[in-house]
Coordinates of C-alpha atoms and ligand atoms in Angstrom, one line a residue:
X1 CA 26.4 -36.0 -3.3
X2 CA 24.5 -36.2 -6.5
X3 CA 20.9 -36.2 -7.9
X4 CA 19.5 -38.4 -10.7
X5 CA 17.5 -36.4 -13.2
X6 CA 15.4 -38.1 -15.8
X7 CA 14.5 -36.5 -19.1
X8 CA 17.3 -34.0 -18.7
X9 CA 17.9 -33.6 -22.4
X10 CA 14.3 -32.3 -23.0
X11 CA 13.0 -28.7 -22.8
X12 CA 12.5 -28.3 -19.0
X13 CA 14.9 -31.0 -17.9
X14 CA 17.8 -29.4 -19.7
X15 CA 17.0 -26.0 -18.3
X16 CA 16.9 -27.6 -14.9
X17 CA 20.2 -29.3 -15.3
X18 CA 21.9 -26.1 -16.5
X19 CA 20.3 -24.1 -13.7
X20 CA 21.3 -26.7 -11.1
X21 CA 24.9 -26.8 -12.1
X22 CA 24.9 -23.0 -12.4
X23 CA 24.1 -22.7 -8.7
X24 CA 25.5 -25.9 -7.1
X25 CA 28.4 -28.2 -7.4
X26 CA 26.3 -31.3 -6.7
X27 CA 26.7 -33.7 -9.6
X28 CA 23.8 -34.7 -11.9
X29 CA 23.3 -38.1 -13.4
X30 CA 21.1 -37.4 -16.4
X31 CA 19.1 -40.3 -17.7
X32 CA 17.3 -39.6 -21.0
X33 CA 16.1 -41.9 -23.8
X34 CA 16.8 -39.2 -26.4
X35 CA 13.4 -39.5 -28.1
X36 CA 12.6 -36.9 -30.8
X37 CA 12.2 -34.4 -28.0
X38 CA 15.6 -35.1 -26.3
X39 CA 18.6 -33.1 -27.6
X40 CA 22.1 -33.4 -26.3
X41 CA 22.9 -30.0 -27.9
X42 CA 20.9 -28.4 -25.1
X43 CA 23.7 -29.5 -22.8
X44 CA 26.7 -28.7 -25.0
X45 CA 27.9 -26.0 -22.5
X46 CA 28.5 -28.9 -20.0
X47 CA 30.9 -30.7 -22.3
X48 CA 33.9 -31.9 -20.2
X49 CA 32.1 -30.9 -16.9
X50 CA 32.7 -33.8 -14.5
X51 CA 29.7 -32.8 -12.5
X52 CA 27.4 -34.0 -15.4
X53 CA 27.1 -37.6 -16.4
X54 CA 24.8 -38.3 -19.3
X55 CA 23.3 -41.8 -19.7
X56 CA 21.2 -42.7 -22.7
X57 CA 18.4 -45.0 -21.5
X58 CA 14.8 -45.5 -20.6
X59 CA 13.1 -44.9 -17.3
X60 CA 11.3 -48.1 -17.9
X61 CA 14.5 -50.1 -17.9
X62 CA 14.5 -51.3 -14.3
X63 CA 17.9 -52.9 -14.4
X64 CA 19.6 -49.8 -15.8
X65 CA 17.9 -47.5 -13.3
X66 CA 18.8 -49.9 -10.4
X67 CA 22.4 -50.0 -11.5
X68 CA 22.6 -46.2 -11.8
X69 CA 21.1 -45.7 -8.3
X70 CA 23.4 -48.3 -6.7
X71 CA 26.5 -47.0 -8.4
X72 CA 26.0 -43.3 -7.8
X73 CA 23.9 -43.2 -4.6
X74 CA 22.0 -40.1 -5.5
X75 CA 20.1 -38.3 -2.6
X76 CA 17.2 -37.5 -4.9
X77 CA 15.5 -38.4 -8.2
X78 CA 13.8 -35.7 -10.2
X79 CA 11.5 -37.2 -12.8
X80 CA 11.0 -35.0 -16.0
X81 CA 11.0 -37.9 -18.5
X82 CA 7.7 -38.1 -20.4
X83 CA 6.0 -37.9 -23.7
X84 CA 4.7 -34.3 -23.4
X85 CA 2.8 -33.2 -26.5
X86 CA -1.0 -33.3 -26.4
X87 CA -1.3 -33.3 -30.2
X88 CA 1.0 -36.3 -30.5
X89 CA -1.0 -38.1 -27.9
X90 CA -4.1 -37.7 -30.0
X91 CA -2.3 -39.1 -33.1
X92 CA -0.7 -42.0 -31.1
X93 CA -1.4 -42.5 -27.4
X94 CA 0.7 -45.7 -27.1
X95 CA 4.1 -44.1 -26.3
X96 CA 2.3 -42.0 -23.7
X97 CA 1.0 -45.0 -21.9
X98 CA 4.4 -46.7 -22.2
X99 CA 6.6 -43.9 -20.9
X100 CA 4.3 -41.9 -18.6
X101 CA 2.5 -44.8 -17.0
X102 CA 4.6 -48.0 -17.4
X103 CA 7.9 -46.1 -17.3
X104 CA 7.0 -44.1 -14.2
X105 CA 5.9 -47.4 -12.5
X106 CA 9.2 -49.1 -13.3
X107 CA 11.2 -46.1 -12.2
X108 CA 9.2 -46.1 -8.9
X109 CA 10.0 -49.7 -8.4
X110 CA 13.7 -49.3 -8.9
X111 CA 13.7 -46.2 -6.7
X112 CA 11.7 -48.1 -4.0
X113 CA 14.2 -51.0 -4.0
X114 CA 17.1 -48.6 -3.7
X115 CA 15.5 -46.4 -1.0
X116 CA 14.5 -49.5 1.0
X117 CA 18.2 -50.5 1.2
X118 CA 19.3 -47.1 2.5
X119 CA 19.8 -46.4 6.2
X120 CA 19.8 -43.5 8.6
X121 CA 20.2 -40.0 7.2
X122 CA 20.6 -41.3 3.7
X123 CA 17.2 -42.9 3.9
X124 CA 15.5 -40.0 5.8
X125 CA 16.8 -37.3 3.5
X126 CA 16.1 -39.1 0.2
X127 CA 13.5 -37.5 -2.1
X128 CA 11.6 -38.6 -5.3
X129 CA 10.2 -35.5 -7.0
X130 CA 7.7 -36.1 -9.8
X131 CA 7.2 -33.3 -12.3
X132 CA 3.6 -33.1 -13.5
X133 CA 1.1 -30.8 -15.2
X134 CA -2.0 -28.7 -14.5
X135 CA -3.6 -30.6 -17.4
X136 CA -4.5 -33.4 -15.0
X137 CA -7.2 -31.1 -13.5
X138 CA -9.1 -30.8 -16.8
X139 CA -10.6 -27.6 -18.2
X140 CA -11.9 -24.5 -16.4
X141 CA -14.8 -22.2 -17.4
X142 CA -14.0 -18.5 -17.7
X143 CA -15.4 -17.6 -14.2
X144 CA -14.0 -20.7 -12.4
X145 CA -11.4 -20.3 -9.7
X146 CA -7.9 -21.4 -10.7
X147 CA -6.8 -25.0 -10.0
X148 CA -5.7 -25.6 -6.4
X149 CA -4.0 -28.8 -5.3
X150 CA -7.3 -30.2 -4.1
X151 CA -9.0 -29.8 -7.5
X152 CA -10.5 -33.0 -8.8
X153 CA -8.5 -34.9 -11.4
X154 CA -10.4 -34.7 -14.7
X155 CA -7.9 -35.3 -17.5
X156 CA -9.3 -34.9 -21.0
X157 CA -6.5 -36.0 -23.4
X158 CA -4.4 -39.2 -23.6
X159 CA -1.4 -37.1 -22.5
X160 CA -3.1 -35.7 -19.4
X161 CA -4.7 -39.0 -18.6
X162 CA -1.3 -40.7 -18.7
X163 CA 0.2 -38.0 -16.5
X164 CA -2.7 -38.3 -14.1
X165 CA -2.1 -42.0 -13.9
X166 CA 1.6 -41.4 -13.1
X167 CA 0.7 -38.9 -10.4
X168 CA -1.6 -41.5 -8.8
X169 CA 1.2 -44.1 -8.8
X170 CA 3.6 -41.6 -7.1
X171 CA 1.0 -40.9 -4.5
X172 CA 0.3 -44.6 -3.9
X173 CA 4.0 -45.3 -3.5
X174 CA 4.1 -42.8 -0.7
X175 CA 0.9 -44.0 1.1
X176 CA 1.6 -47.7 0.6
X177 CA 5.4 -48.0 0.9
X178 CA 6.3 -44.7 2.6
X179 CA 8.5 -43.6 -0.4
X180 CA 9.4 -39.9 0.3
X181 CA 7.8 -38.3 -2.7
X182 CA 6.9 -34.8 -3.8
X183 CA 4.8 -33.8 -6.8
X184 CA 4.7 -30.5 -8.7
X185 CA 1.9 -29.7 -11.1
X186 CA 2.8 -26.8 -13.3
X187 CA 1.3 -24.7 -16.0
X188 CA 2.6 -24.2 -19.6
X189 CA 6.3 -23.4 -19.6
X190 CA 8.1 -21.3 -22.2
X191 CA 11.7 -20.2 -22.7
X192 CA 15.0 -21.4 -24.2
X193 CA 15.4 -24.9 -25.7
X194 CA 11.6 -25.3 -26.2
X195 CA 11.0 -27.8 -29.1
X196 CA 9.1 -26.0 -31.9
X197 CA 6.1 -28.3 -31.9
X198 CA 4.6 -26.3 -29.0
X199 CA 2.8 -23.0 -29.6
X200 CA 5.4 -20.4 -28.7
X201 CA 8.5 -21.8 -30.4
X202 CA 6.4 -22.9 -33.4
X203 CA 5.0 -19.4 -33.9
X204 CA 8.5 -17.8 -33.6
X205 CA 9.9 -20.4 -36.0
X206 CA 7.1 -20.2 -38.6
X207 CA 7.0 -16.4 -38.5
X208 CA 10.7 -16.1 -39.3
X209 CA 10.3 -18.8 -42.0
X210 CA 7.4 -16.8 -43.7
X211 CA 5.0 -19.7 -42.9
X212 CA 1.4 -19.5 -41.6
X213 CA 0.9 -19.1 -37.8
X214 CA -1.7 -21.8 -37.0
X215 CA -4.4 -20.9 -34.5
X216 CA -6.6 -23.8 -33.4
X217 CA -10.3 -23.0 -33.4
X218 CA -11.1 -19.4 -32.2
X219 CA -7.7 -18.8 -30.4
X220 CA -9.6 -17.9 -27.2
X221 CA -8.3 -20.9 -25.2
X222 CA -6.4 -19.7 -22.1
X223 CA -3.1 -21.0 -20.8
X224 CA -1.2 -19.8 -17.7
X225 CA 2.4 -19.2 -18.9
X226 CA 5.4 -19.9 -16.7
X227 CA 9.0 -19.0 -17.7
X228 CA 11.0 -22.2 -17.6
X229 CA 13.7 -20.8 -15.2
X230 CA 11.0 -19.9 -12.7
X231 CA 9.8 -23.5 -12.9
X232 CA 13.3 -24.7 -12.2
X233 CA 13.7 -22.5 -9.2
X234 CA 10.3 -23.8 -7.9
X235 CA 11.5 -27.4 -8.3
X236 CA 14.7 -26.7 -6.4
X237 CA 12.6 -25.1 -3.6
X238 CA 10.2 -28.0 -3.4
X239 CA 13.1 -30.5 -3.4
X240 CA 14.7 -28.5 -0.5
X241 CA 11.8 -27.9 1.7
X242 CA 8.5 -29.5 0.4
X243 CA 6.5 -31.5 2.8
X244 CA 6.6 -35.2 2.0
X245 CA 3.7 -36.7 0.1
X246 CA 2.4 -33.2 -0.8
X247 CA 1.7 -31.7 -4.2
X248 CA 2.6 -28.1 -5.1
X249 CA 1.0 -26.2 -8.0
X250 CA 3.4 -24.0 -9.9
X251 CA 2.2 -21.2 -12.1
X252 CA 3.2 -17.9 -13.5
X253 CA 0.0 -15.9 -12.7
X254 CA 0.0 -15.2 -16.4
X255 CA -3.3 -16.2 -18.0
X256 CA -3.5 -15.4 -21.7
X257 CA -5.7 -16.4 -24.6
X258 CA -3.6 -18.0 -27.3
X259 CA -4.4 -15.3 -29.8
X260 CA -3.0 -12.7 -27.4
X261 CA 0.2 -14.7 -27.0
X262 CA 0.6 -14.9 -30.8
X263 CA -0.1 -11.2 -31.2
X264 CA 2.5 -10.4 -28.6
X265 CA 5.0 -12.6 -30.4
X266 CA 4.3 -10.9 -33.7
X267 CA 4.7 -7.5 -32.1
X268 CA 8.1 -8.4 -30.5
X269 CA 9.3 -9.9 -33.8
X270 CA 8.2 -6.8 -35.7
X271 CA 10.5 -4.9 -33.3
X272 CA 13.5 -7.3 -33.1
X273 CA 13.5 -8.8 -36.6
X274 CA 11.1 -6.9 -39.0
X275 CA 9.9 -8.6 -42.2
X276 CA 11.8 -7.7 -45.3
X277 CA 8.6 -6.4 -46.9
X278 CA 7.9 -4.2 -43.9
X279 CA 4.6 -5.8 -43.3
X280 CA 3.5 -7.0 -39.8
X281 CA 4.0 -10.7 -38.8
X282 CA 0.3 -10.8 -37.8
X283 CA -0.6 -11.1 -41.5
X284 CA 0.7 -14.7 -41.3
X285 CA -1.9 -15.7 -38.7
X286 CA -4.1 -18.5 -40.0
X287 CA -7.1 -20.2 -38.3
X288 CA -7.0 -24.0 -38.6
X289 CA -9.2 -26.9 -37.4
X290 CA -9.4 -27.1 -33.6
X291 CA -7.7 -29.8 -31.6
X292 CA -10.2 -32.6 -30.6
X293 CA -11.2 -32.3 -27.0
X294 CA -9.3 -29.0 -26.7
X295 CA -9.3 -27.8 -23.1
X296 CA -10.6 -24.3 -22.9
X297 CA -8.8 -22.8 -19.9
X298 CA -6.0 -23.7 -17.5
X299 CA -5.1 -21.5 -14.6
X300 CA -2.9 -22.3 -11.5
X301 CA -3.5 -21.1 -8.0
X302 CA 0.1 -21.0 -6.8
X303 CA -0.6 -19.7 -3.3
X304 CA 0.4 -22.9 -1.5
X305 CA 4.0 -22.9 -2.8
X306 CA 4.3 -19.2 -2.0
X307 CA 2.8 -19.5 1.5
X308 CA 4.7 -22.7 2.5
X309 CA 7.9 -22.3 0.7
X310 CA 8.2 -18.6 -0.2
X311 CA 8.4 -19.2 -3.9
X312 CA 6.9 -17.0 -6.5
X313 CA 7.9 -16.4 -10.2
X314 CA 10.5 -13.8 -11.0
X315 CA 9.4 -13.1 -14.5
X316 CA 6.2 -11.5 -15.8
X317 CA 5.0 -12.7 -19.2
X318 CA 6.1 -9.4 -20.7
X319 CA 9.7 -9.9 -19.5
X320 CA 9.9 -13.6 -20.1
X321 CA 8.5 -13.5 -23.6
X322 CA 11.0 -10.9 -24.8
X323 CA 13.9 -13.0 -23.4
X324 CA 12.5 -16.0 -25.2
X325 CA 12.1 -14.3 -28.6
X326 CA 15.7 -12.9 -28.2
X327 CA 17.0 -16.4 -27.4
X328 CA 15.4 -17.9 -30.5
X329 CA 16.8 -15.2 -32.7
X330 CA 20.3 -15.7 -31.2
X331 CA 20.1 -19.5 -31.5
X332 CA 19.0 -20.1 -35.0
X333 CA 21.5 -22.8 -35.5
X334 CA 19.9 -24.8 -32.7
X335 CA 16.5 -24.2 -34.3
X336 CA 17.8 -25.4 -37.7
X337 CA 19.1 -28.6 -36.2
X338 CA 15.9 -29.5 -34.4
X339 CA 13.7 -28.7 -37.3
X340 CA 15.2 -31.1 -39.8
X341 CA 14.3 -34.7 -40.4
X342 CA 11.5 -36.1 -38.2
X343 CA 10.2 -32.7 -37.4
X344 CA 9.1 -32.2 -41.0
X345 CA 7.1 -35.5 -40.9
X346 CA 5.3 -34.1 -37.8
X347 CA 4.3 -30.9 -39.6
X348 CA 3.0 -33.0 -42.5
X349 CA 0.9 -35.1 -40.1
X350 CA -0.4 -32.3 -37.9
X351 CA -0.7 -29.3 -40.3
X352 CA -0.8 -31.0 -43.7
X353 CA 2.5 -29.2 -44.6
X354 CA 4.2 -30.6 -47.7
X355 CA 8.0 -30.3 -48.1
Ligands
NAD401 P1 10.0 -32.7 -23.5 O1 9.1 -33.5 -24.4 O2 10.7 -31.5 -24.1 O3 11.2 -33.6 -22.9 C1 11.0 -34.9 -22.4 C2 12.3 -35.6 -22.3 O4 12.1 -36.9 -21.8 C3 13.1 -35.8 -23.6 O5 14.4 -35.4 -23.4 C4 12.9 -37.3 -23.9 O6 14.0 -37.8 -24.7 C5 12.9 -37.8 -22.5 N1 12.2 -39.1 -22.5 C6 11.0 -39.5 -23.1 N2 10.7 -40.7 -22.8 C7 11.6 -41.2 -22.0 C8 11.9 -42.5 -21.4 N3 11.0 -43.5 -21.6 N4 13.0 -42.6 -20.6 C9 13.9 -41.6 -20.5 N5 13.7 -40.4 -21.1 C10 12.6 -40.2 -21.8 O7 9.1 -32.4 -22.2 P2 9.2 -31.1 -21.3 O8 8.3 -30.0 -21.9 O9 10.6 -30.8 -20.9 O10 8.4 -31.6 -20.0 C11 9.1 -32.2 -18.9 C12 8.1 -32.7 -17.9 O11 7.4 -31.6 -17.4 C13 7.2 -33.7 -18.4 O12 6.9 -34.7 -17.4 C14 5.9 -32.9 -18.7 O13 4.7 -33.7 -18.5 C15 6.0 -31.9 -17.6 N6 5.3 -30.6 -17.9 C16 5.7 -29.9 -19.0 C17 5.0 -28.7 -19.3 C18 5.4 -27.8 -20.5 O14 4.8 -26.8 -20.7 N7 6.4 -28.2 -21.3 C19 4.0 -28.2 -18.4 C20 3.7 -29.0 -17.3 C21 4.4 -30.2 -17.1
TYD402 P1 0.8 -26.4 -26.6 O1 2.0 -25.5 -26.7 O2 0.7 -27.6 -27.5 O3 0.6 -26.7 -25.1 P2 -0.7 -27.5 -24.3 O4 -1.6 -28.1 -25.3 O5 0.0 -28.4 -23.5 O6 -1.4 -26.4 -23.6 O7 -0.5 -25.5 -26.9 C1 -0.8 -24.3 -26.2 C2 -2.1 -23.8 -26.7 O8 -1.9 -23.3 -28.1 C3 -3.2 -24.8 -26.8 O9 -4.4 -24.2 -26.4 C4 -3.2 -25.3 -28.2 C5 -2.8 -24.0 -29.0 N1 -2.1 -24.2 -30.2 C6 -2.5 -23.6 -31.4 O10 -3.5 -22.8 -31.4 N2 -1.8 -23.8 -32.6 C7 -0.7 -24.7 -32.6 O11 -0.1 -24.9 -33.7 C8 -0.3 -25.3 -31.4 C9 0.9 -26.2 -31.4 C10 -1.0 -25.1 -30.2

């Protein structure tokens, strides 16, 4: 038995593959296009492990996906592959439309063809799990209840709009063709192997490099932080026992304003790796121009997945964030490798940093 994972060299996908093979002997076929966000180094501990087959390729390549499905007969597909960074979607939405919408469509088509040819238990037990985001629900006011699975879709960025479109396609393939799909919509993840273009790894990286810690706008935007390993366990649980055609919201019950997150990171860094001049890292905080269309608040109501599937996160923000900072301090070689080259161009474009 095996599963096909897409985007398994990215942040969440690689954590998922490592987690999966840590608790099961079921092989993983890992299809990833290795964009700027994909990194085979995340998977270096699997070198020589016959349970992991890495294939460089695009989810939008119907022939390739069809061949992989027919050759390996996986019992499930877990789709992480996406363009995932809101700020990049503002600078250039095209790749988001291509991968998140067209790519998901082609992937669904290949999976539908494969699944249609299955019989008996193979067909009945097959699952397509689509990994999505809370950002499809739009932005909450301070007093609003957290997003439930029935919240209206109101995406505000090219990224969230493209993910919303992919969610709708997945839903339609269930209702129209009977494809056995599951969708998870989760909140902001953090943890090991997080590419330092996103808030938490960017702040850790910049703090240690003596660079400004950029806060968009007033820093009072709220996100609901989920430790990546908790997200992985939620996906395993939904894959195992989720009801077909259903969506499950996955969150950490950890709503925090961005400024609080950055203050927490600074305090932990003061403890784990104090500045040479003895001053606090907070002094590096800098307010910068806000993101256009910046969503004010995301919050996930994760009661459905707890009630139906008995899942809840194991980490609090306080425990998960300390593990995360420790991981970055212990893996500076990984950070150095991912922050060379194209990453510098991104900093120039987004923050006006010169080399
Ligand atoms: P990521 O950007 O770190 O990784 C994406 C991976 O997909 C990369 O390895 C990349 O090479 C690969 N990829 C991109 N385009 C591809 C294509 N056309 N074909 C094959 N592979 C391709 O993203 P992530 O943070 O790991 O997110 C994974 C999934 O989870 C995404 O679908 C994202 O929308 C969703 N999600 C992420 C978060 C978060 O906080 N990071 C929150 C909610 C949902
Ligand atoms: P990010 O990690 O990009 O995730 P998302 O946009 O998907 O929520 O950003 C998290 C929050 O941090 C978001 O409100 C934007 C903010 N932010 C900053 O204030 N400064 C930064 O340099 C970055 C990258 C994000």
